[in-house]
Coordinates of C-alpha atoms in Angstrom, one line a residue:
X1 CA 91.2 115.7 17.0
X2 CA 93.2 113.9 19.5
X3 CA 96.7 112.4 18.2
X4 CA 96.4 109.1 20.1
X5 CA 95.9 106.1 18.5
X6 CA 94.3 103.4 20.8
X7 CA 95.6 100.6 18.7
X8 CA 99.1 101.2 19.5
X9 CA 98.5 100.5 23.3
X10 CA 95.7 98.0 23.3
X11 CA 95.5 94.7 21.1
X12 CA 92.0 93.8 19.9
X13 CA 90.0 91.8 22.2
X14 CA 90.8 88.2 22.2
X15 CA 94.3 88.9 21.4
X16 CA 97.0 87.3 23.6
X17 CA 99.4 90.4 23.1
X18 CA 97.1 92.3 25.5
X19 CA 98.6 90.5 28.5
X20 CA 102.2 89.2 26.9
X21 CA 103.3 92.3 25.0
X22 CA 104.9 94.6 27.3
X23 CA 105.9 98.4 26.3
X24 CA 108.2 101.3 27.5
X25 CA 105.4 102.0 30.3
X26 CA 106.3 98.6 31.8
X27 CA 109.6 99.3 32.2
X28 CA 109.1 102.5 34.0
X29 CA 106.6 100.7 36.4
X30 CA 109.0 97.6 37.0
X31 CA 112.0 100.2 37.6
X32 CA 110.1 102.0 40.0
X33 CA 108.8 99.1 42.0
X34 CA 112.3 97.5 41.9
X35 CA 113.8 100.6 43.5
X36 CA 111.1 100.5 46.4
X37 CA 108.2 102.9 45.1
X38 CA 104.9 101.9 46.6
X39 CA 102.7 105.1 45.7
X40 CA 102.5 107.5 42.6
X41 CA 100.6 110.7 42.4
X42 CA 99.4 112.6 39.2
X43 CA 96.6 113.0 36.7
X44 CA 96.4 111.1 33.3
X45 CA 97.1 112.5 30.1
X46 CA 97.0 111.5 26.6
X47 CA 100.8 111.2 25.9
X48 CA 101.3 109.6 29.3
X49 CA 98.5 106.7 28.9
X50 CA 101.1 104.2 28.4
X51 CA 102.4 104.9 31.6
X52 CA 98.9 104.5 33.2
X53 CA 98.2 101.2 31.1
X54 CA 101.3 100.0 32.5
X55 CA 100.1 100.6 36.2
X56 CA 97.2 98.4 35.6
X57 CA 99.6 95.3 35.1
X58 CA 101.7 96.6 38.2
X59 CA 101.7 97.0 42.0
X60 CA 101.9 101.0 42.3
X61 CA 99.2 102.3 44.2
X62 CA 98.1 105.5 42.2
X63 CA 96.5 108.6 43.8
X64 CA 94.7 110.8 41.5
X65 CA 94.7 114.6 42.3
X66 CA 92.8 117.3 40.3
X67 CA 95.4 119.7 39.6
X68 CA 98.9 118.8 38.7
X69 CA 100.6 121.5 41.3
X70 CA 98.7 119.6 44.1
X71 CA 100.0 116.3 42.8
X72 CA 103.8 117.6 43.2
X73 CA 102.8 118.8 46.9
X74 CA 101.2 115.7 47.4
X75 CA 104.4 113.9 46.5
X76 CA 106.4 116.1 48.5
X77 CA 104.2 115.5 51.3
X78 CA 104.5 111.8 51.0
X79 CA 108.1 112.1 51.1
X80 CA 108.6 114.2 54.1
X81 CA 106.3 112.3 56.0
X82 CA 107.9 108.7 55.6
X83 CA 111.5 109.7 54.3
X84 CA 111.0 108.1 51.0
X85 CA 111.2 109.3 47.6
X86 CA 108.3 110.8 46.1
X87 CA 107.0 109.9 42.7
X88 CA 105.0 112.1 40.4
X89 CA 103.6 111.2 37.0
X90 CA 102.8 114.0 34.5
X91 CA 101.5 114.6 31.1
X92 CA 102.8 116.7 28.4
X93 CA 102.7 120.6 28.1
X94 CA 100.1 122.2 30.5
X95 CA 100.2 119.0 32.8
X96 CA 104.0 119.4 33.2
X97 CA 104.0 123.1 33.3
X98 CA 101.1 122.9 36.1
X99 CA 103.3 121.3 38.4
X100 CA 106.4 123.4 38.6
X101 CA 105.3 125.6 41.5
X102 CA 104.9 122.5 43.5
X103 CA 108.3 121.3 42.4
X104 CA 109.7 124.6 43.2
X105 CA 108.9 123.8 47.0
X106 CA 110.3 120.4 46.9
X107 CA 113.7 121.8 45.2
X108 CA 114.2 124.8 47.7
X109 CA 113.4 122.6 50.5
X110 CA 115.4 119.3 49.5
X111 CA 112.8 117.0 49.1
X112 CA 113.5 113.6 47.0
X113 CA 111.5 112.9 44.3
X114 CA 111.6 111.3 40.9
X115 CA 109.3 113.1 38.2
X116 CA 108.3 111.3 35.3
X117 CA 106.5 113.5 32.5
X118 CA 105.4 112.3 29.0
X119 CA 106.6 113.9 25.9
X120 CA 105.2 114.0 22.1
X121 CA 106.4 111.4 19.7
X122 CA 110.2 111.6 19.0
X123 CA 109.4 112.9 15.4
X124 CA 108.1 116.2 16.7
X125 CA 110.8 116.9 19.0
X126 CA 112.4 120.3 18.1
X127 CA 110.2 120.6 15.2
X128 CA 107.7 123.3 16.3
X129 CA 106.2 123.3 13.0
X130 CA 104.5 119.7 13.6
X131 CA 101.9 121.6 15.7
X132 CA 101.6 118.5 17.9
X133 CA 99.0 119.3 21.0
X134 CA 100.8 120.3 24.0
X135 CA 104.0 120.7 22.2
X136 CA 106.7 123.1 23.9
X137 CA 110.1 124.2 22.6
X138 CA 112.0 122.4 25.1
X139 CA 109.8 121.1 27.9
X140 CA 112.6 119.8 30.1
X141 CA 114.3 123.4 30.1
X142 CA 111.0 124.4 31.6
X143 CA 111.7 122.3 34.5
X144 CA 115.5 123.6 35.1
X145 CA 114.9 125.9 37.7
X146 CA 113.2 123.6 39.8
X147 CA 114.8 120.3 39.8
X148 CA 118.4 119.0 40.3
X149 CA 118.6 117.5 36.6
X150 CA 116.3 116.7 33.8
X151 CA 116.8 113.9 31.0
X152 CA 115.1 113.1 27.9
X153 CA 115.0 109.1 27.5
X154 CA 114.8 108.6 23.7
X155 CA 114.8 104.7 23.8
X156 CA 113.1 102.1 25.8
X157 CA 116.3 100.2 26.6
X158 CA 117.4 103.2 28.5
X159 CA 114.4 103.6 30.7
X160 CA 115.6 101.5 33.6
X161 CA 119.0 103.0 34.1
X162 CA 117.7 106.5 33.6
X163 CA 115.4 105.9 36.5
X164 CA 117.8 104.4 38.7
X165 CA 120.3 107.3 37.9
X166 CA 117.3 109.7 38.6
X167 CA 116.5 107.9 42.0
X168 CA 120.2 108.0 42.9
X169 CA 120.4 111.6 42.3
X170 CA 117.2 112.6 44.2
X171 CA 118.4 110.5 47.3
X172 CA 122.0 111.8 47.3
X173 CA 122.4 115.3 49.4
X174 CA 121.4 117.8 48.7
X175 CA 118.5 115.9 48.1
X176 CA 115.7 117.2 45.5
X177 CA 113.5 116.5 42.7
X178 CA 114.8 114.9 39.3
X179 CA 112.9 115.3 36.0
X180 CA 112.9 112.7 33.4
X181 CA 110.9 112.9 30.3
X182 CA 109.9 109.9 27.9
X183 CA 108.2 110.6 24.5
X184 CA 104.6 109.0 24.0
X185 CA 106.1 106.4 21.2
X186 CA 108.7 105.5 23.6
X187 CA 106.0 104.4 26.2
X188 CA 103.5 102.7 24.1
X189 CA 105.9 101.0 21.3
X190 CA 106.4 97.1 21.9
X191 CA 109.8 96.4 23.4
X192 CA 112.4 93.6 23.5
X193 CA 113.6 94.3 27.0
X194 CA 113.1 91.9 29.4
X195 CA 111.5 92.7 32.6
X196 CA 113.1 94.6 35.3
X197 CA 114.1 92.2 38.3
X198 CA 116.3 94.6 40.7
X199 CA 117.6 97.7 40.5
X200 CA 119.8 99.5 42.9
X201 CA 119.9 103.2 43.9
X202 CA 122.5 104.3 47.0
X203 CA 123.0 107.9 47.7
X204 CA 126.2 109.3 47.0
X205 CA 128.4 109.7 50.0
X206 CA 128.8 113.2 51.0
X207 CA 131.3 113.4 54.1
X208 CA 133.1 116.5 55.5
X209 CA 136.8 117.1 54.7
X210 CA 138.9 116.1 57.7
X211 CA 141.0 119.3 58.0
X212 CA 137.6 121.2 58.1
X213 CA 136.2 118.9 60.8
X214 CA 139.6 119.4 62.5
X215 CA 139.3 123.3 62.5
X216 CA 135.9 123.3 63.5
X217 CA 137.0 121.4 66.6
X218 CA 139.7 123.8 67.2
X219 CA 137.6 127.0 67.2
X220 CA 134.7 125.1 69.1
X221 CA 137.4 124.0 71.9
X222 CA 138.5 127.5 72.6
X223 CA 135.0 129.1 72.4
X224 CA 133.5 130.7 75.2
X225 CA 129.8 131.4 73.8
X226 CA 129.2 128.6 71.2
X227 CA 125.6 128.6 69.8
X228 CA 123.8 126.5 67.0
X229 CA 121.3 127.4 64.3
X230 CA 119.7 124.3 63.1
X231 CA 118.3 124.6 59.7
X232 CA 116.2 122.0 57.4
X233 CA 119.3 120.2 56.2
X234 CA 119.6 119.1 59.8
X235 CA 116.2 117.1 59.7
X236 CA 116.7 115.9 56.0
X237 CA 120.2 114.8 57.2
X238 CA 118.5 113.0 60.0
X239 CA 121.3 114.7 62.3
X240 CA 119.1 115.2 65.5
X241 CA 120.8 112.5 67.5
X242 CA 124.2 114.0 66.8
X243 CA 123.0 117.6 67.0
X244 CA 121.9 116.9 70.6
X245 CA 125.3 115.3 71.6
X246 CA 127.2 118.3 70.2
X247 CA 125.1 120.9 72.1
X248 CA 125.3 119.2 75.4
X249 CA 128.9 118.9 74.9
X250 CA 129.7 122.4 74.4
X251 CA 126.5 123.3 76.5
X252 CA 125.5 125.6 73.2
X253 CA 122.2 127.2 72.9
X254 CA 120.1 125.9 69.9
X255 CA 117.5 127.7 67.8
X256 CA 116.0 126.0 65.1
X257 CA 114.7 127.6 61.9
X258 CA 111.1 127.1 60.5
X259 CA 112.5 124.2 58.2
X260 CA 114.5 122.9 61.2
X261 CA 111.4 122.9 63.5
X262 CA 111.7 119.7 65.5
X263 CA 115.4 119.1 65.2
X264 CA 116.2 119.6 68.9
X265 CA 114.0 119.1 71.8
X266 CA 111.6 121.9 72.3
X267 CA 111.8 121.9 76.0
X268 CA 115.5 121.1 76.5
X269 CA 117.4 123.5 78.8
X270 CA 119.4 124.8 76.0
X271 CA 116.5 125.1 73.6
X272 CA 115.9 128.5 72.2
X273 CA 112.9 126.8 70.4
X274 CA 112.2 128.4 66.8
X275 CA 111.7 132.2 67.8
X276 CA 114.3 133.0 64.8
X277 CA 112.4 136.1 64.0
X278 CA 112.7 137.8 67.6
X279 CA 115.2 140.4 68.1
X280 CA 116.1 139.0 71.4
X281 CA 117.2 135.9 69.7
X282 CA 119.0 137.9 67.0
X283 CA 121.0 139.7 69.8
X284 CA 121.9 136.6 71.5
X285 CA 123.3 134.8 68.3
X286 CA 125.1 138.1 67.3
X287 CA 126.8 137.6 70.6
X288 CA 128.2 134.0 70.1
X289 CA 131.9 133.8 69.6
X290 CA 131.5 130.8 67.6
X291 CA 128.3 130.0 65.8
X292 CA 127.5 126.7 64.2
X293 CA 124.9 126.9 61.3
X294 CA 123.6 123.6 60.2
X295 CA 121.5 123.1 56.8
X296 CA 120.8 127.0 56.4
X297 CA 122.0 129.4 54.2
X298 CA 121.1 132.4 57.2
X299 CA 118.5 133.7 54.6
X300 CA 115.8 136.0 54.9
X301 CA 114.0 134.7 57.8
X302 CA 116.8 132.9 59.7
X303 CA 118.7 136.3 59.7
X304 CA 115.5 138.0 60.9
X305 CA 115.4 139.9 57.4
X306 CA 119.1 140.5 57.0
X307 CA 119.3 142.4 60.3
X308 CA 121.7 139.7 61.6
X309 CA 125.0 140.9 62.2
X310 CA 127.3 138.2 63.7
X311 CA 130.5 139.4 65.4
X312 CA 131.9 135.7 66.0
X313 CA 133.3 133.1 63.9
X314 CA 130.7 130.9 61.8
X315 CA 131.1 127.3 60.9
X316 CA 128.5 126.6 58.4
X317 CA 127.7 123.0 57.2
X318 CA 125.5 122.7 54.1
X319 CA 125.3 119.9 51.3
X320 CA 124.5 122.5 48.9
X321 CA 127.8 124.3 48.0
X322 CA 126.3 127.5 46.6
X323 CA 124.5 128.2 50.0
X324 CA 128.1 128.2 52.0
X325 CA 129.1 131.8 52.6
X326 CA 126.3 133.0 50.8
X327 CA 125.3 135.4 53.4
X328 CA 128.0 135.6 55.9
X329 CA 131.4 134.6 55.7
X330 CA 132.7 131.6 57.5
X331 CA 134.3 128.2 57.7
X332 CA 132.3 126.3 55.0
X333 CA 132.0 122.8 55.2
X334 CA 130.3 121.2 52.3
X335 CA 128.7 118.0 53.4
X336 CA 125.6 116.0 54.3
X337 CA 124.7 117.4 57.7
X338 CA 124.1 113.9 59.2
X339 CA 127.6 112.8 58.1
X340 CA 129.1 116.0 59.1
X341 CA 127.6 116.5 62.7
X342 CA 128.6 112.6 63.2
X343 CA 131.8 113.5 62.5
X344 CA 131.9 116.4 64.4
X345 CA 130.6 114.8 67.4
X346 CA 133.0 112.1 67.4
X347 CA 135.9 114.7 67.2
X348 CA 134.6 116.4 70.0
X349 CA 136.2 114.0 72.5
X350 CA 134.5 114.5 75.9
X351 CA 135.1 116.0 78.4
X352 CA 135.0 119.3 76.5
X353 CA 135.5 122.6 78.7
X354 CA 132.1 123.1 79.6
X355 CA 132.8 125.9 81.8
X356 CA 130.7 128.3 79.8
X357 CA 129.8 131.9 80.8
X358 CA 127.8 134.3 78.7
X359 CA 128.9 137.6 80.5
X360 CA 128.5 135.8 83.7
X361 CA 125.3 134.1 83.0
X362 CA 125.3 130.2 82.6
X363 CA 124.2 129.1 78.9
X364 CA 121.0 127.3 80.6
X365 CA 120.2 130.6 82.5
X366 CA 120.6 132.5 79.2
X367 CA 118.2 130.3 77.3
X368 CA 115.5 130.6 80.1
X369 CA 115.9 134.3 80.4
X370 CA 115.7 134.7 76.4
X371 CA 112.7 132.7 76.1
X372 CA 110.9 134.9 79.2
X373 CA 111.8 138.2 77.0
X374 CA 110.2 136.8 74.3
X375 CA 107.1 135.8 76.3
X376 CA 107.0 139.0 77.8
X377 CA 107.2 141.0 74.5
X378 CA 104.3 138.9 72.9
X379 CA 102.3 139.6 76.1
X380 CA 102.4 143.2 75.6
X381 CA 101.2 143.3 72.3
X382 CA 97.7 142.4 72.9
X383 CA 98.1 138.8 71.4
X384 CA 96.0 136.9 73.8
X385 CA 93.6 135.4 71.1
X386 CA 96.3 134.4 68.8
X387 CA 98.4 132.7 71.7
X388 CA 95.4 130.9 73.1
X389 CA 94.6 129.9 69.6
X390 CA 97.5 128.4 68.8
X391 CA 97.9 126.9 72.1
X392 CA 94.4 125.1 71.8
X393 CA 95.6 123.6 68.4
X394 CA 98.7 122.5 69.8
X395 CA 96.9 120.6 72.7
X396 CA 94.4 119.2 70.6
X397 CA 97.0 117.8 68.3
X398 CA 98.3 114.2 69.2
X399 CA 102.0 114.2 70.5
X400 CA 103.0 112.0 67.4
X401 CA 100.8 113.5 64.6
X402 CA 102.3 115.1 61.6
X403 CA 101.0 118.6 60.6
X404 CA 101.1 120.2 57.3
X405 CA 101.0 124.0 57.1
X406 CA 100.2 126.4 54.4
X407 CA 101.6 129.9 53.8
X408 CA 99.1 131.5 56.2
X409 CA 99.1 133.8 59.6
X410 CA 98.8 130.5 61.5
X411 CA 101.4 129.1 59.8
X412 CA 103.9 132.0 60.6
X413 CA 102.6 131.7 64.1
X414 CA 103.8 127.9 63.8
X415 CA 107.4 128.6 62.4
X416 CA 107.9 130.3 65.8
X417 CA 105.8 128.6 68.6
X418 CA 105.0 125.2 67.4
X419 CA 106.5 122.6 69.6
X420 CA 106.4 119.6 66.9
X421 CA 106.8 117.0 70.1
X422 CA 107.1 113.4 68.6
X423 CA 105.5 114.5 65.4
X424 CA 106.8 116.4 62.3
X425 CA 106.2 120.0 61.3
X426 CA 105.8 120.6 57.3
X427 CA 105.4 123.8 55.8
X428 CA 106.1 125.6 52.8
X429 CA 108.8 127.7 53.9
X430 CA 111.1 126.9 51.0
X431 CA 109.7 128.6 48.2
X432 CA 106.5 130.0 50.0
X433 CA 103.9 129.1 47.3
X434 CA 100.2 129.1 48.4
X435 CA 98.4 126.0 48.5
X436 CA 101.2 123.6 50.1
X437 CA 98.9 122.5 53.2
X438 CA 96.2 120.2 52.1
X439 CA 97.4 118.2 49.2
X440 CA 100.9 117.9 51.0
X441 CA 98.9 116.3 54.1
X442 CA 97.0 114.2 51.8
X443 CA 100.5 112.7 50.5
X444 CA 101.6 112.4 54.1
X445 CA 98.3 110.5 55.1
X446 CA 98.9 108.1 52.3
X447 CA 102.5 107.7 52.9
X448 CA 102.1 107.1 56.3
X449 CA 99.3 104.3 55.8
X450 CA 101.6 103.0 53.2
X451 CA 104.7 102.1 55.7
X452 CA 101.9 100.9 58.3
X453 CA 101.8 103.7 60.7
X454 CA 98.8 105.7 61.8
X455 CA 97.8 108.1 58.7
X456 CA 95.7 110.8 60.2
X457 CA 97.6 114.2 59.8
X458 CA 96.3 118.1 60.2
X459 CA 96.5 120.6 57.2
X460 CA 96.2 124.0 58.3
X461 CA 95.1 126.8 55.5
X462 CA 93.9 130.3 55.3
X463 CA 90.9 131.2 53.2
X464 CA 92.8 132.5 50.3
X465 CA 95.3 129.6 50.2
X466 CA 92.6 127.1 50.6
X467 CA 91.3 128.0 47.3
X468 CA 94.3 126.7 45.6
X469 CA 93.8 123.2 46.7
X470 CA 90.0 123.1 47.1
X471 CA 89.5 120.5 44.2
X472 CA 91.6 118.0 46.3
X473 CA 88.5 117.6 48.9
X474 CA 87.5 115.0 45.8
X475 CA 90.8 113.3 46.0
X476 CA 90.6 113.0 49.8
X477 CA 86.9 112.0 49.5
X478 CA 87.7 109.3 46.6
X479 CA 90.6 107.9 48.7
X480 CA 89.1 108.2 52.1
X481 CA 92.2 109.8 53.2
X482 CA 92.3 110.6 56.8
X483 CA 93.0 114.4 56.7
X484 CA 91.7 116.8 59.1
X485 CA 91.7 120.4 57.4
X486 CA 91.5 123.6 59.6
X487 CA 90.6 126.4 57.4
X488 CA 91.2 129.8 58.9
X489 CA 89.1 132.4 57.2
X490 CA 89.6 135.9 57.7
X491 CA 88.0 137.3 54.3
X492 CA 90.9 137.6 52.5
X493 CA 94.8 137.1 52.4
X494 CA 95.3 138.1 55.9
X495 CA 99.3 138.4 55.9
X496 CA 99.4 140.5 53.2
X497 CA 96.6 142.9 54.2
X498 CA 98.6 143.3 57.7
X499 CA 101.9 143.9 55.5
X500 CA 100.2 146.5 53.4
X501 CA 98.3 148.0 56.1
X502 CA 101.8 148.5 58.3
X503 CA 103.7 149.8 55.0
X504 CA 100.9 152.0 53.3
X505 CA 98.2 152.5 55.7
X506 CA 95.5 150.8 53.7
X507 CA 95.3 147.5 52.0
X508 CA 94.7 147.1 48.3
X509 CA 93.4 143.5 46.4
X510 CA 93.6 141.8 49.7
X511 CA 89.8 141.1 50.3
X512 CA 88.4 138.0 49.0
X513 CA 84.8 136.7 48.1
X514 CA 85.0 133.3 49.2
X515 CA 82.4 130.1 49.4
X516 CA 80.8 128.7 52.5
X517 CA 83.5 126.2 53.0
X518 CA 81.2 124.3 55.2
X519 CA 78.6 123.7 52.2
X520 CA 81.4 123.3 49.8
X521 CA 83.2 120.4 51.9
X522 CA 79.6 118.9 52.4
X523 CA 79.0 119.0 48.5
X524 CA 82.2 117.0 48.0
X525 CA 80.7 114.5 50.6
X526 CA 83.4 115.5 53.2
X527 CA 82.0 116.2 56.6
X528 CA 82.6 119.9 58.0
X529 CA 82.0 122.0 60.8
X530 CA 82.1 125.9 61.5
X531 CA 83.0 126.6 65.1
X532 CA 84.3 130.0 67.0
X533 CA 88.0 130.3 67.6
X534 CA 87.6 129.4 71.2
X535 CA 86.1 125.9 70.3
X536 CA 88.7 125.1 67.6
X537 CA 90.1 122.5 70.3
X538 CA 87.1 120.3 70.7
X539 CA 86.2 120.4 66.9
X540 CA 89.7 119.2 66.1
X541 CA 89.6 116.6 68.6
X542 CA 86.3 115.2 67.0
X543 CA 87.6 115.4 63.4
X544 CA 90.8 113.3 64.6
X545 CA 88.5 110.6 66.0
X546 CA 86.8 110.4 62.8
X547 CA 87.2 108.3 59.7
X548 CA 88.1 109.6 56.3
X549 CA 88.6 113.2 55.6
X550 CA 87.0 116.1 57.4
X551 CA 87.0 120.1 57.6
X552 CA 86.9 122.5 60.3
X553 CA 86.3 126.3 59.6
X554 CA 87.1 128.9 62.3
X555 CA 86.0 132.6 60.7
X556 CA 88.3 134.9 62.9
X557 CA 91.0 137.5 62.3
X558 CA 94.3 136.7 63.6
X559 CA 97.3 139.2 63.8
X560 CA 100.9 138.5 63.7
X561 CA 103.7 139.7 66.3
X562 CA 105.3 142.6 65.8
X563 CA 108.2 142.5 63.6
X564 CA 111.3 142.9 65.5
X565 CA 113.3 143.4 62.7
X566 CA 112.0 146.8 62.4
X567 CA 112.7 147.7 66.1
X568 CA 114.9 150.8 66.3

């Protein structure tokens, strides 16, 4: 039996209290609107009905997903595409828990989100014997590993301030999701609190320490071979302009991590692009006498799977103090990347000594030679199909279109070879969970249209990862969201198949029965087409020109380039 009494939320027909009586749910909606929220993602649940009833009296646009984890991915994509805070509404227990893998990605990547989860009535908290539906021993503890902080609001009067504080924390570097939970009765009970008229949330200041900037400038002023690794924190801190200025002052080669892809102009004469997993690049970075690392832990991928052994000094800038020196010793500067690079750029007064020489080679020639070596290595590995496939996708995608990539072979290629141009490249490289691409693209498209920009985006998935989010075709159709979804169908978990064959000589449990994706999409009312790999470009262009969602399926087996961290 459902333990929800509609009488606590809805007055009898004709009763004036239906429009005049406010409750805790109204305070949530009013505060979010006052903070600038425009869109909410989620799924209704019985303990959360007070939230959804209140939305009917407000101006928030609600996008209803089909699985809570996909709601979290969508809120993540909304935030990445717009730079605004993603907002997620969750129901109690199973609904809240189902969102956690999506929140792990947002937390690992530093995506600002405010998560409002319902709770059982106050009287049941901590009293497991009550046996209330959806009851957990401590729901917010479940979110402790995937959110910056967790709060339980026990009184309606505390709702506006708690949401304002959560918003402030979410946008303060290091950014990330913040968890709030509100018991059912607090959302439903009538309140005396007046309507929220305004709310203020400003990011906490996170500048670099002056003496650290001074020391970094001292190192860089005497460096002969400076280089830069631009991680995801560079983009989150909107530090691209300062990064370009510093690189040009120092004549320092710049390489971007998968999260930092797009932080530095792809075709710049100092750009090593994003070939971070290539041994030629690892060798170059090891040879730098001063290496600036921005918004990266020098983790598994960035360090070419922990084979990176720097011989020079490292200046590491990151808003998250736990990241500093976690993999290599160096001058750790805890600061927002944008503030830190602006301070460093200002302190590097021109003209800096730019008579750079990497053992007799100019930095610009070194970059050109290194990229040529990468190209030659790829061309020696029978990867013509893969290189053309990625090139065809890149040329089909408009220069300013944002793209969202699942954990699939195409995305692993994209990490290294994708030129974001004037668009943005988004992937699930933070936590690496499957199913990110399509729901994140849905959120991104909704967000772009919300802020008055063209909403068409591209999502890329494999057949395995697409099944995590296939139900969101209903969401895309219901809201007529302009997402073109490319599904690369290789009959299984392709990258795991390749890993297992490489390690053990055979693959186990990687092959998948899967649906006819074209017919399945059409069953949702979403146009779909199946094309050969060589026709992917034309199919995508047609999809981009259409209205609403559409699907392009390519059945092909792609290979990854050889792993250079295993080279002798």
